[in-house]
mmCIF file with all atom_site columns, C-alpha atoms in Angstrom:
data_model
loop_
_atom_site.group_PDB
_atom_site.id
_atom_site.type_symbol
_atom_site.label_atom_id
_atom_site.label_alt_id
_atom_site.label_comp_id
_atom_site.label_asym_id
_atom_site.label_entity_id
_atom_site.label_seq_id
_atom_site.pdbx_PDB_ins_code
_atom_site.Cartn_x
_atom_site.Cartn_y
_atom_site.Cartn_z
_atom_site.occupancy
_atom_site.B_iso_or_equiv
_atom_site.pdbx_formal_charge
_atom_site.auth_seq_id
_atom_site.auth_comp_id
_atom_site.auth_asym_id
_atom_site.auth_atom_id
_atom_site.pdbx_PDB_model_num
ATOM 1   C CA . ASP A 1 1   ? -27.484 -2.524  -33.477 1.00 63.00 ? 612 ASP A CA 1
ATOM 2   C CA . ALA A 1 2   ? -29.751 -0.904  -36.071 1.00 75.00 ? 613 ALA A CA 1
ATOM 3   C CA . GLY A 1 3   ? -33.316 -2.050  -36.142 1.00 92.00 ? 614 GLY A CA 1
ATOM 4   C CA . VAL A 1 4   ? -35.476 -2.285  -39.235 1.00 95.00 ? 615 VAL A CA 1
ATOM 5   C CA . THR A 1 5   ? -35.177 0.780   -41.429 1.00 96.00 ? 616 THR A CA 1
ATOM 6   C CA . GLN A 1 6   ? -37.500 1.925   -44.184 1.00 97.00 ? 617 GLN A CA 1
ATOM 7   C CA . SER A 1 7   ? -37.273 4.623   -46.812 1.00 97.00 ? 618 SER A CA 1
ATOM 8   C CA . PRO A 1 8   ? -38.710 6.999   -47.663 1.00 97.00 ? 619 PRO A CA 1
ATOM 9   C CA . THR A 1 9   ? -40.700 8.122   -44.638 1.00 96.00 ? 620 THR A CA 1
ATOM 10  C CA . HIS A 1 10  ? -43.400 9.803   -46.672 1.00 96.00 ? 621 HIS A CA 1
ATOM 11  C CA . LEU A 1 11  ? -44.302 9.702   -50.332 1.00 96.00 ? 622 LEU A CA 1
ATOM 12  C CA . ILE A 1 12  ? -46.929 11.419  -52.467 1.00 98.00 ? 623 ILE A CA 1
ATOM 13  C CA . LYS A 1 13  ? -47.837 9.981   -55.862 1.00 98.00 ? 624 LYS A CA 1
ATOM 14  C CA . THR A 1 14  ? -50.650 10.392  -58.366 1.00 98.00 ? 625 THR A CA 1
ATOM 15  C CA . ARG A 1 15  ? -52.960 7.717   -59.719 1.00 98.00 ? 626 ARG A CA 1
ATOM 16  C CA . GLY A 1 16  ? -51.385 5.498   -62.333 1.00 98.00 ? 627 GLY A CA 1
ATOM 17  C CA . GLN A 1 17  ? -47.834 6.086   -61.186 1.00 98.00 ? 628 GLN A CA 1
ATOM 18  C CA . GLN A 1 18  ? -45.459 3.461   -59.856 1.00 98.00 ? 629 GLN A CA 1
ATOM 19  C CA . VAL A 1 19  ? -43.702 3.471   -56.485 1.00 98.00 ? 630 VAL A CA 1
ATOM 20  C CA . THR A 1 20  ? -40.806 1.610   -54.876 1.00 98.00 ? 631 THR A CA 1
ATOM 21  C CA . LEU A 1 21  ? -40.435 1.324   -51.115 1.00 98.00 ? 632 LEU A CA 1
ATOM 22  C CA . ARG A 1 22  ? -37.290 0.027   -49.440 1.00 98.00 ? 633 ARG A CA 1
ATOM 23  C CA . CYS A 1 23  ? -36.542 -1.914  -46.287 1.00 98.00 ? 634 CYS A CA 1
ATOM 24  C CA . SER A 1 24  ? -33.392 -3.029  -44.494 1.00 97.00 ? 635 SER A CA 1
ATOM 25  C CA . PRO A 1 25  ? -33.954 -5.803  -41.957 1.00 96.00 ? 636 PRO A CA 1
ATOM 26  C CA . LYS A 1 26  ? -32.582 -5.949  -38.454 1.00 94.00 ? 637 LYS A CA 1
ATOM 27  C CA . SER A 1 27  ? -29.038 -7.260  -38.266 1.00 93.00 ? 638 SER A CA 1
ATOM 28  C CA . GLY A 1 28  ? -29.009 -11.058 -38.278 1.00 89.00 ? 639 GLY A CA 1
ATOM 29  C CA . HIS A 1 29  ? -32.472 -11.374 -39.834 1.00 92.00 ? 640 HIS A CA 1
ATOM 30  C CA . ASP A 1 30  ? -32.888 -12.967 -43.240 1.00 92.00 ? 641 ASP A CA 1
ATOM 31  C CA . THR A 1 31  ? -36.650 -12.759 -43.731 1.00 92.00 ? 642 THR A CA 1
ATOM 32  C CA . VAL A 1 32  ? -38.694 -9.706  -44.677 1.00 95.00 ? 643 VAL A CA 1
ATOM 33  C CA . SER A 1 33  ? -42.465 -9.363  -44.660 1.00 94.00 ? 644 SER A CA 1
ATOM 34  C CA . TRP A 1 34  ? -44.491 -6.450  -45.993 1.00 97.00 ? 645 TRP A CA 1
ATOM 35  C CA . TYR A 1 35  ? -47.798 -5.227  -44.591 1.00 97.00 ? 646 TYR A CA 1
ATOM 36  C CA . GLN A 1 36  ? -50.283 -2.571  -45.672 1.00 98.00 ? 647 GLN A CA 1
ATOM 37  C CA . GLN A 1 37  ? -52.120 -0.648  -42.974 1.00 96.00 ? 648 GLN A CA 1
ATOM 38  C CA . ALA A 1 38  ? -55.037 1.532   -44.019 1.00 95.00 ? 649 ALA A CA 1
ATOM 39  C CA . LEU A 1 39  ? -56.158 4.290   -41.679 1.00 92.00 ? 650 LEU A CA 1
ATOM 40  C CA . GLY A 1 40  ? -57.983 2.893   -38.674 1.00 90.00 ? 651 GLY A CA 1
ATOM 41  C CA . GLN A 1 41  ? -57.286 -0.715  -39.640 1.00 92.00 ? 652 GLN A CA 1
ATOM 42  C CA . GLY A 1 42  ? -54.829 -3.383  -38.626 1.00 94.00 ? 653 GLY A CA 1
ATOM 43  C CA . PRO A 1 43  ? -51.904 -4.327  -40.859 1.00 95.00 ? 654 PRO A CA 1
ATOM 44  C CA . GLN A 1 44  ? -52.675 -6.683  -43.738 1.00 96.00 ? 655 GLN A CA 1
ATOM 45  C CA . PHE A 1 45  ? -50.046 -9.128  -44.981 1.00 95.00 ? 656 PHE A CA 1
ATOM 46  C CA . ILE A 1 46  ? -48.839 -8.480  -48.527 1.00 97.00 ? 657 ILE A CA 1
ATOM 47  C CA . PHE A 1 47  ? -46.021 -11.037 -48.900 1.00 95.00 ? 658 PHE A CA 1
ATOM 48  C CA . GLN A 1 48  ? -42.880 -12.451 -47.330 1.00 93.00 ? 659 GLN A CA 1
ATOM 49  C CA . TYR A 1 49  ? -39.427 -12.865 -48.844 1.00 94.00 ? 660 TYR A CA 1
ATOM 50  C CA . TYR A 1 50  ? -36.913 -15.478 -47.763 1.00 91.00 ? 661 TYR A CA 1
ATOM 51  C CA . GLU A 1 51  ? -33.731 -16.493 -49.613 1.00 90.00 ? 662 GLU A CA 1
ATOM 52  C CA . GLU A 1 52  ? -34.586 -13.968 -52.321 1.00 93.00 ? 663 GLU A CA 1
ATOM 53  C CA . GLU A 1 53  ? -37.859 -15.720 -53.136 1.00 94.00 ? 664 GLU A CA 1
ATOM 54  C CA . GLU A 1 54  ? -41.470 -14.812 -52.387 1.00 94.00 ? 665 GLU A CA 1
ATOM 55  C CA . ARG A 1 55  ? -42.428 -17.478 -49.877 1.00 90.00 ? 666 ARG A CA 1
ATOM 56  C CA . GLN A 1 56  ? -46.012 -16.551 -49.121 1.00 90.00 ? 667 GLN A CA 1
ATOM 57  C CA . ARG A 1 57  ? -48.448 -14.000 -50.484 1.00 93.00 ? 668 ARG A CA 1
ATOM 58  C CA . GLY A 1 58  ? -51.551 -12.396 -49.079 1.00 92.00 ? 669 GLY A CA 1
ATOM 59  C CA . ASN A 1 59  ? -54.664 -11.331 -50.942 1.00 93.00 ? 670 ASN A CA 1
ATOM 60  C CA . PHE A 1 60  ? -53.124 -8.542  -53.003 1.00 97.00 ? 671 PHE A CA 1
ATOM 61  C CA . PRO A 1 61  ? -53.184 -8.079  -56.791 1.00 97.00 ? 672 PRO A CA 1
ATOM 62  C CA . ASP A 1 62  ? -50.186 -8.592  -59.048 1.00 97.00 ? 673 ASP A CA 1
ATOM 63  C CA . ARG A 1 63  ? -49.672 -4.821  -59.090 1.00 98.00 ? 674 ARG A CA 1
ATOM 64  C CA . PHE A 1 64  ? -47.863 -5.450  -55.822 1.00 98.00 ? 675 PHE A CA 1
ATOM 65  C CA . SER A 1 65  ? -44.490 -7.064  -56.343 1.00 97.00 ? 676 SER A CA 1
ATOM 66  C CA . GLY A 1 66  ? -41.291 -7.333  -54.414 1.00 97.00 ? 677 GLY A CA 1
ATOM 67  C CA . HIS A 1 67  ? -37.676 -8.255  -54.403 1.00 97.00 ? 678 HIS A CA 1
ATOM 68  C CA . GLN A 1 68  ? -35.099 -9.370  -51.898 1.00 97.00 ? 679 GLN A CA 1
ATOM 69  C CA . TYR A 1 69  ? -31.380 -8.810  -52.386 1.00 97.00 ? 680 TYR A CA 1
ATOM 70  C CA . PRO A 1 70  ? -28.498 -11.052 -51.246 1.00 96.00 ? 681 PRO A CA 1
ATOM 71  C CA . ASN A 1 71  ? -27.911 -8.720  -48.274 1.00 95.00 ? 682 ASN A CA 1
ATOM 72  C CA . TYR A 1 72  ? -31.542 -9.465  -47.243 1.00 95.00 ? 683 TYR A CA 1
ATOM 73  C CA . SER A 1 73  ? -32.793 -5.933  -47.911 1.00 97.00 ? 684 SER A CA 1
ATOM 74  C CA . SER A 1 74  ? -36.081 -5.781  -49.755 1.00 98.00 ? 685 SER A CA 1
ATOM 75  C CA . GLU A 1 75  ? -38.187 -3.614  -52.023 1.00 98.00 ? 686 GLU A CA 1
ATOM 76  C CA . LEU A 1 76  ? -41.936 -3.339  -52.449 1.00 98.00 ? 687 LEU A CA 1
ATOM 77  C CA . ASN A 1 77  ? -43.123 -2.137  -55.850 1.00 98.00 ? 688 ASN A CA 1
ATOM 78  C CA . VAL A 1 78  ? -46.649 -1.020  -56.584 1.00 98.00 ? 689 VAL A CA 1
ATOM 79  C CA . ASN A 1 79  ? -47.675 -0.328  -60.184 1.00 98.00 ? 690 ASN A CA 1
ATOM 80  C CA . ALA A 1 80  ? -50.658 1.582   -61.555 1.00 98.00 ? 691 ALA A CA 1
ATOM 81  C CA . LEU A 1 81  ? -51.382 3.233   -58.218 1.00 98.00 ? 692 LEU A CA 1
ATOM 82  C CA . LEU A 1 82  ? -54.985 3.604   -57.113 1.00 98.00 ? 693 LEU A CA 1
ATOM 83  C CA . LEU A 1 83  ? -56.413 6.003   -54.546 1.00 97.00 ? 694 LEU A CA 1
ATOM 84  C CA . GLY A 1 84  ? -57.077 2.982   -52.341 1.00 97.00 ? 695 GLY A CA 1
ATOM 85  C CA . ASP A 1 85  ? -53.365 2.210   -52.175 1.00 98.00 ? 696 ASP A CA 1
ATOM 86  C CA . SER A 1 86  ? -52.939 5.167   -49.806 1.00 98.00 ? 697 SER A CA 1
ATOM 87  C CA . ALA A 1 87  ? -51.757 3.601   -46.568 1.00 97.00 ? 698 ALA A CA 1
ATOM 88  C CA . LEU A 1 88  ? -48.887 3.047   -44.180 1.00 97.00 ? 699 LEU A CA 1
ATOM 89  C CA . TYR A 1 89  ? -46.604 0.339   -45.556 1.00 98.00 ? 700 TYR A CA 1
ATOM 90  C CA . LEU A 1 90  ? -44.769 -1.601  -42.903 1.00 97.00 ? 701 LEU A CA 1
ATOM 91  C CA . CYS A 1 91  ? -41.790 -3.847  -43.277 1.00 96.00 ? 702 CYS A CA 1
ATOM 92  C CA . ALA A 1 92  ? -41.059 -6.510  -40.679 1.00 94.00 ? 703 ALA A CA 1
ATOM 93  C CA . SER A 1 93  ? -38.070 -8.775  -40.289 1.00 93.00 ? 704 SER A CA 1
ATOM 94  C CA . SER A 1 94  ? -37.434 -11.971 -38.370 1.00 89.00 ? 705 SER A CA 1
ATOM 95  C CA . PRO A 1 95  ? -34.705 -14.630 -38.122 1.00 82.00 ? 706 PRO A CA 1
ATOM 96  C CA . ASP A 1 96  ? -36.410 -17.198 -40.332 1.00 71.00 ? 707 ASP A CA 1
ATOM 97  C CA . GLY A 1 97  ? -39.901 -15.944 -40.970 1.00 62.00 ? 708 GLY A CA 1
ATOM 98  C CA . SER A 1 98  ? -41.501 -18.458 -38.688 1.00 68.00 ? 709 SER A CA 1
ATOM 99  C CA . SER A 1 99  ? -44.705 -17.149 -37.202 1.00 63.00 ? 710 SER A CA 1
ATOM 100 C CA . TYR A 1 100 ? -43.448 -18.446 -33.861 1.00 67.00 ? 711 TYR A CA 1
ATOM 101 C CA . ASN A 1 101 ? -40.923 -15.626 -33.848 1.00 73.00 ? 712 ASN A CA 1
ATOM 102 C CA . GLU A 1 102 ? -41.761 -12.062 -33.043 1.00 82.00 ? 713 GLU A CA 1
ATOM 103 C CA . GLN A 1 103 ? -41.689 -9.730  -35.985 1.00 87.00 ? 714 GLN A CA 1
ATOM 104 C CA . PHE A 1 104 ? -39.560 -6.592  -35.745 1.00 91.00 ? 715 PHE A CA 1
ATOM 105 C CA . PHE A 1 105 ? -41.289 -3.733  -37.544 1.00 94.00 ? 716 PHE A CA 1
ATOM 106 C CA . GLY A 1 106 ? -39.833 -0.668  -39.176 1.00 95.00 ? 717 GLY A CA 1
ATOM 107 C CA . PRO A 1 107 ? -41.368 2.800   -38.743 1.00 95.00 ? 718 PRO A CA 1
ATOM 108 C CA . GLY A 1 108 ? -43.235 2.514   -42.027 1.00 96.00 ? 719 GLY A CA 1
ATOM 109 C CA . THR A 1 109 ? -43.626 4.527   -45.216 1.00 97.00 ? 720 THR A CA 1
ATOM 110 C CA . ARG A 1 110 ? -46.712 6.703   -45.463 1.00 97.00 ? 721 ARG A CA 1
ATOM 111 C CA . LEU A 1 111 ? -47.911 6.612   -49.094 1.00 98.00 ? 722 LEU A CA 1
ATOM 112 C CA . THR A 1 112 ? -50.498 9.118   -50.280 1.00 98.00 ? 723 THR A CA 1
ATOM 113 C CA . VAL A 1 113 ? -52.021 8.654   -53.732 1.00 98.00 ? 724 VAL A CA 1
ATOM 114 C CA . LEU A 1 114 ? -53.759 11.713  -55.178 1.00 97.00 ? 725 LEU A CA 1
ATOM 115 C CA . SER B 2 1   ? -59.619 -10.329 -44.128 1.00 47.00 ? 75  SER B CA 1
ATOM 116 C CA . GLN B 2 2   ? -59.211 -9.761  -40.395 1.00 52.00 ? 76  GLN B CA 1
ATOM 117 C CA . GLN B 2 3   ? -58.941 -12.873 -38.288 1.00 63.00 ? 77  GLN B CA 1
ATOM 118 C CA . GLY B 2 4   ? -58.904 -11.192 -34.899 1.00 69.00 ? 78  GLY B CA 1
ATOM 119 C CA . GLU B 2 5   ? -61.278 -8.606  -33.558 1.00 81.00 ? 79  GLU B CA 1
ATOM 120 C CA . GLU B 2 6   ? -60.269 -6.492  -30.587 1.00 83.00 ? 80  GLU B CA 1
ATOM 121 C CA . ASP B 2 7   ? -62.755 -5.222  -28.061 1.00 84.00 ? 81  ASP B CA 1
ATOM 122 C CA . PRO B 2 8   ? -63.299 -2.477  -27.130 1.00 91.00 ? 82  PRO B CA 1
ATOM 123 C CA . GLN B 2 9   ? -62.370 -0.346  -30.132 1.00 92.00 ? 83  GLN B CA 1
ATOM 124 C CA . ALA B 2 10  ? -61.379 2.468   -27.768 1.00 94.00 ? 84  ALA B CA 1
ATOM 125 C CA . LEU B 2 11  ? -60.648 2.622   -24.048 1.00 96.00 ? 85  LEU B CA 1
ATOM 126 C CA . SER B 2 12  ? -59.947 5.671   -21.893 1.00 96.00 ? 86  SER B CA 1
ATOM 127 C CA . ILE B 2 13  ? -58.667 5.291   -18.320 1.00 96.00 ? 87  ILE B CA 1
ATOM 128 C CA . GLN B 2 14  ? -56.804 7.231   -15.639 1.00 97.00 ? 88  GLN B CA 1
ATOM 129 C CA . GLU B 2 15  ? -53.149 6.684   -14.796 1.00 97.00 ? 89  GLU B CA 1
ATOM 130 C CA . GLY B 2 16  ? -52.720 3.914   -12.272 1.00 97.00 ? 90  GLY B CA 1
ATOM 131 C CA . GLU B 2 17  ? -55.818 2.017   -13.360 1.00 97.00 ? 91  GLU B CA 1
ATOM 132 C CA . ASN B 2 18  ? -55.704 -1.350  -15.094 1.00 98.00 ? 92  ASN B CA 1
ATOM 133 C CA . ALA B 2 19  ? -56.599 -1.719  -18.778 1.00 97.00 ? 93  ALA B CA 1
ATOM 134 C CA . THR B 2 20  ? -58.070 -4.876  -20.263 1.00 97.00 ? 94  THR B CA 1
ATOM 135 C CA . MET B 2 21  ? -58.375 -5.504  -23.970 1.00 96.00 ? 95  MET B CA 1
ATOM 136 C CA . ASN B 2 22  ? -59.915 -8.558  -25.575 1.00 96.00 ? 96  ASN B CA 1
ATOM 137 C CA . CYS B 2 23  ? -59.326 -10.317 -28.856 1.00 95.00 ? 97  CYS B CA 1
ATOM 138 C CA . SER B 2 24  ? -61.554 -12.876 -30.531 1.00 94.00 ? 98  SER B CA 1
ATOM 139 C CA . TYR B 2 25  ? -60.584 -14.920 -33.545 1.00 92.00 ? 99  TYR B CA 1
ATOM 140 C CA . LYS B 2 26  ? -62.297 -17.313 -35.905 1.00 90.00 ? 100 LYS B CA 1
ATOM 141 C CA . THR B 2 27  ? -60.072 -20.270 -36.759 1.00 87.00 ? 101 THR B CA 1
ATOM 142 C CA . SER B 2 28  ? -57.669 -22.529 -34.901 1.00 87.00 ? 102 SER B CA 1
ATOM 143 C CA . ILE B 2 29  ? -54.296 -20.950 -34.286 1.00 87.00 ? 103 ILE B CA 1
ATOM 144 C CA . ASN B 2 30  ? -50.703 -21.942 -33.623 1.00 86.00 ? 104 ASN B CA 1
ATOM 145 C CA . ASN B 2 31  ? -50.010 -18.870 -31.531 1.00 89.00 ? 105 ASN B CA 1
ATOM 146 C CA . LEU B 2 32  ? -51.269 -15.374 -30.765 1.00 92.00 ? 106 LEU B CA 1
ATOM 147 C CA . GLN B 2 33  ? -49.205 -12.239 -30.385 1.00 93.00 ? 107 GLN B CA 1
ATOM 148 C CA . TRP B 2 34  ? -49.921 -8.770  -29.057 1.00 95.00 ? 108 TRP B CA 1
ATOM 149 C CA . TYR B 2 35  ? -48.364 -5.669  -30.578 1.00 95.00 ? 109 TYR B CA 1
ATOM 150 C CA . ARG B 2 36  ? -48.416 -2.001  -29.691 1.00 97.00 ? 110 ARG B CA 1
ATOM 151 C CA . GLN B 2 37  ? -48.377 0.946   -32.116 1.00 96.00 ? 111 GLN B CA 1
ATOM 152 C CA . ASN B 2 38  ? -47.758 4.568   -31.246 1.00 93.00 ? 112 ASN B CA 1
ATOM 153 C CA . SER B 2 39  ? -49.355 7.236   -33.456 1.00 84.00 ? 113 SER B CA 1
ATOM 154 C CA . GLY B 2 40  ? -49.512 5.219   -36.676 1.00 70.00 ? 114 GLY B CA 1
ATOM 155 C CA . ARG B 2 41  ? -45.842 4.273   -36.653 1.00 83.00 ? 115 ARG B CA 1
ATOM 156 C CA . GLY B 2 42  ? -44.122 0.892   -36.453 1.00 86.00 ? 116 GLY B CA 1
ATOM 157 C CA . LEU B 2 43  ? -45.453 -1.911  -34.312 1.00 93.00 ? 117 LEU B CA 1
ATOM 158 C CA . VAL B 2 44  ? -43.635 -3.159  -31.228 1.00 94.00 ? 118 VAL B CA 1
ATOM 159 C CA . HIS B 2 45  ? -43.955 -6.776  -30.148 1.00 93.00 ? 119 HIS B CA 1
ATOM 160 C CA . LEU B 2 46  ? -45.276 -7.192  -26.604 1.00 95.00 ? 120 LEU B CA 1
ATOM 161 C CA . ILE B 2 47  ? -45.845 -10.876 -25.978 1.00 94.00 ? 121 ILE B CA 1
ATOM 162 C CA . LEU B 2 48  ? -46.422 -14.195 -27.743 1.00 93.00 ? 122 LEU B CA 1
ATOM 163 C CA . ILE B 2 49  ? -48.571 -16.977 -26.312 1.00 94.00 ? 123 ILE B CA 1
ATOM 164 C CA . ARG B 2 50  ? -48.664 -20.427 -27.873 1.00 92.00 ? 124 ARG B CA 1
ATOM 165 C CA . SER B 2 51  ? -51.860 -22.379 -28.390 1.00 91.00 ? 125 SER B CA 1
ATOM 166 C CA . ASN B 2 52  ? -50.942 -24.823 -25.611 1.00 93.00 ? 126 ASN B CA 1
ATOM 167 C CA . GLU B 2 53  ? -50.392 -22.028 -23.069 1.00 96.00 ? 127 GLU B CA 1
ATOM 168 C CA . ARG B 2 54  ? -53.165 -20.433 -21.026 1.00 97.00 ? 128 ARG B CA 1
ATOM 169 C CA . GLU B 2 55  ? -51.459 -17.468 -19.390 1.00 98.00 ? 129 GLU B CA 1
ATOM 170 C CA . LYS B 2 56  ? -48.252 -15.508 -19.773 1.00 97.00 ? 130 LYS B CA 1
ATOM 171 C CA . HIS B 2 57  ? -46.728 -12.556 -17.943 1.00 97.00 ? 131 HIS B CA 1
ATOM 172 C CA . SER B 2 58  ? -44.212 -9.925  -18.950 1.00 95.00 ? 132 SER B CA 1
ATOM 173 C CA . GLY B 2 59  ? -43.625 -7.039  -16.571 1.00 97.00 ? 133 GLY B CA 1
ATOM 174 C CA . ARG B 2 60  ? -46.948 -5.189  -16.192 1.00 97.00 ? 134 ARG B CA 1
ATOM 175 C CA . LEU B 2 61  ? -48.534 -7.270  -18.966 1.00 98.00 ? 135 LEU B CA 1
ATOM 176 C CA . ARG B 2 62  ? -50.646 -10.361 -18.496 1.00 98.00 ? 136 ARG B CA 1
ATOM 177 C CA . VAL B 2 63  ? -52.044 -12.282 -21.437 1.00 98.00 ? 137 VAL B CA 1
ATOM 178 C CA . THR B 2 64  ? -54.545 -15.109 -21.297 1.00 98.00 ? 138 THR B CA 1
ATOM 179 C CA . LEU B 2 65  ? -55.635 -17.441 -24.055 1.00 97.00 ? 139 LEU B CA 1
ATOM 180 C CA . ASP B 2 66  ? -58.793 -19.528 -24.166 1.00 96.00 ? 140 ASP B CA 1
ATOM 181 C CA . THR B 2 67  ? -58.695 -21.673 -27.289 1.00 94.00 ? 141 THR B CA 1
ATOM 182 C CA . SER B 2 68  ? -62.107 -23.191 -26.573 1.00 95.00 ? 142 SER B CA 1
ATOM 183 C CA . LYS B 2 69  ? -63.657 -19.717 -26.785 1.00 95.00 ? 143 LYS B CA 1
ATOM 184 C CA . LYS B 2 70  ? -61.166 -18.534 -29.430 1.00 94.00 ? 144 LYS B CA 1
ATOM 185 C CA . SER B 2 71  ? -60.328 -15.481 -27.376 1.00 95.00 ? 145 SER B CA 1
ATOM 186 C CA . SER B 2 72  ? -57.436 -13.760 -25.658 1.00 96.00 ? 146 SER B CA 1
ATOM 187 C CA . SER B 2 73  ? -57.111 -10.859 -23.274 1.00 97.00 ? 147 SER B CA 1
ATOM 188 C CA . LEU B 2 74  ? -54.323 -8.390  -22.579 1.00 98.00 ? 148 LEU B CA 1
ATOM 189 C CA . LEU B 2 75  ? -54.185 -6.797  -19.147 1.00 98.00 ? 149 LEU B CA 1
ATOM 190 C CA . ILE B 2 76  ? -51.936 -3.805  -18.480 1.00 98.00 ? 150 ILE B CA 1
ATOM 191 C CA . THR B 2 77  ? -51.632 -3.135  -14.770 1.00 98.00 ? 151 THR B CA 1
ATOM 192 C CA . ALA B 2 78  ? -50.884 0.225   -13.154 1.00 98.00 ? 152 ALA B CA 1
ATOM 193 C CA . SER B 2 79  ? -51.154 2.035   -16.475 1.00 97.00 ? 153 SER B CA 1
ATOM 194 C CA . ARG B 2 80  ? -49.045 5.081   -17.323 1.00 97.00 ? 154 ARG B CA 1
ATOM 195 C CA . ALA B 2 81  ? -49.592 7.945   -19.755 1.00 96.00 ? 155 ALA B CA 1
ATOM 196 C CA . ALA B 2 82  ? -46.812 6.420   -21.871 1.00 95.00 ? 156 ALA B CA 1
ATOM 197 C CA . ASP B 2 83  ? -49.002 3.332   -22.419 1.00 97.00 ? 157 ASP B CA 1
ATOM 198 C CA . THR B 2 84  ? -51.258 5.444   -24.651 1.00 97.00 ? 158 THR B CA 1
ATOM 199 C CA . ALA B 2 85  ? -51.192 3.628   -28.000 1.00 97.00 ? 159 ALA B CA 1
ATOM 200 C CA . SER B 2 86  ? -53.113 1.237   -30.228 1.00 96.00 ? 160 SER B CA 1
ATOM 201 C CA . TYR B 2 87  ? -52.912 -2.419  -29.291 1.00 97.00 ? 161 TYR B CA 1
ATOM 202 C CA . PHE B 2 88  ? -53.317 -5.218  -31.832 1.00 96.00 ? 162 PHE B CA 1
ATOM 203 C CA . CYS B 2 89  ? -53.651 -8.936  -31.523 1.00 95.00 ? 163 CYS B CA 1
ATOM 204 C CA . ALA B 2 90  ? -52.146 -11.002 -34.320 1.00 93.00 ? 164 ALA B CA 1
ATOM 205 C CA . THR B 2 91  ? -52.820 -14.642 -34.956 1.00 91.00 ? 165 THR B CA 1
ATOM 206 C CA . ASP B 2 92  ? -50.999 -17.350 -36.807 1.00 84.00 ? 166 ASP B CA 1
ATOM 207 C CA . PRO B 2 93  ? -53.902 -19.392 -38.178 1.00 77.00 ? 167 PRO B CA 1
ATOM 208 C CA . TYR B 2 94  ? -53.354 -23.124 -38.289 1.00 72.00 ? 168 TYR B CA 1
ATOM 209 C CA . SER B 2 95  ? -53.611 -24.208 -41.911 1.00 68.00 ? 169 SER B CA 1
ATOM 210 C CA . GLY B 2 96  ? -52.193 -27.723 -41.831 1.00 66.00 ? 170 GLY B CA 1
ATOM 211 C CA . GLY B 2 97  ? -49.131 -26.560 -43.712 1.00 67.00 ? 171 GLY B CA 1
ATOM 212 C CA . SER B 2 98  ? -46.510 -23.871 -43.438 1.00 69.00 ? 172 SER B CA 1
ATOM 213 C CA . ASN B 2 99  ? -47.781 -20.412 -42.632 1.00 72.00 ? 173 ASN B CA 1
ATOM 214 C CA . TYR B 2 100 ? -45.601 -17.366 -42.300 1.00 78.00 ? 174 TYR B CA 1
ATOM 215 C CA . LYS B 2 101 ? -48.085 -14.521 -42.139 1.00 84.00 ? 175 LYS B CA 1
ATOM 216 C CA . LEU B 2 102 ? -49.661 -12.856 -39.160 1.00 88.00 ? 176 LEU B CA 1
ATOM 217 C CA . THR B 2 103 ? -53.306 -11.831 -39.326 1.00 90.00 ? 177 THR B CA 1
ATOM 218 C CA . PHE B 2 104 ? -54.054 -8.686  -37.339 1.00 93.00 ? 178 PHE B CA 1
ATOM 219 C CA . GLY B 2 105 ? -57.252 -7.336  -35.844 1.00 91.00 ? 179 GLY B CA 1
ATOM 220 C CA . LYS B 2 106 ? -58.367 -3.717  -36.092 1.00 91.00 ? 180 LYS B CA 1
ATOM 221 C CA . GLY B 2 107 ? -56.905 -2.788  -32.736 1.00 93.00 ? 181 GLY B CA 1
ATOM 222 C CA . THR B 2 108 ? -57.913 -1.125  -29.488 1.00 95.00 ? 182 THR B CA 1
ATOM 223 C CA . LEU B 2 109 ? -56.994 2.526   -29.000 1.00 96.00 ? 183 LEU B CA 1
ATOM 224 C CA . LEU B 2 110 ? -55.977 2.974   -25.358 1.00 97.00 ? 184 LEU B CA 1
ATOM 225 C CA . THR B 2 111 ? -55.775 6.459   -23.892 1.00 97.00 ? 185 THR B CA 1
ATOM 226 C CA . VAL B 2 112 ? -54.292 6.830   -20.411 1.00 97.00 ? 186 VAL B CA 1
ATOM 227 C CA . ASN B 2 113 ? -55.038 10.211  -18.890 1.00 96.00 ? 187 ASN B CA 1
ATOM 228 C CA . PRO B 2 114 ? -52.531 11.705  -16.446 1.00 92.00 ? 188 PRO B CA 1
#
């Protein structure tokens, strides 16, 4: 049973560019959440997707957008990259997104913005 | 913004000793979870304790929750070198409505020396 997978593992971009990160949830999970983790910090919630809709959003600008496909996989898009967007981006899945359920995290995508 | 704050920021112990990490938070919560992260990779769920519970055990882990003091502790008994990791508490703040995000602290870096 595959867990949460993310691609790519690492990514290097320059300021102003756009990036797309991908996530496949654990089998049987229909909800995907995205988190940003800066170096030395805890993960910060970006948004959650359920039934192909953004259900809740954290304190992130509109440059951060996402999508969920019918097979529950998800993408995180970041436009007009800033140096401060350099971070580990984590995807987490759960059966229904309830905070009473544990979140299953992927290994993350390390984004470096130069 | 970070809801939980772990204490200490770093902890170094010898194999076989017990490790205690604390988490304080600011607002009322529905539940609190502890996660572990190895070397900046994905997070692994350790234990979830609900706001109406005071103590929970899982293997060598013991978690307590004191809602009157808005604090929780994670005890790892008989630590092993493989327990070396960062440990995060994550809260589900009570907002009166539906909430799907977890709010993480900055973490405690535990080093277990062989």
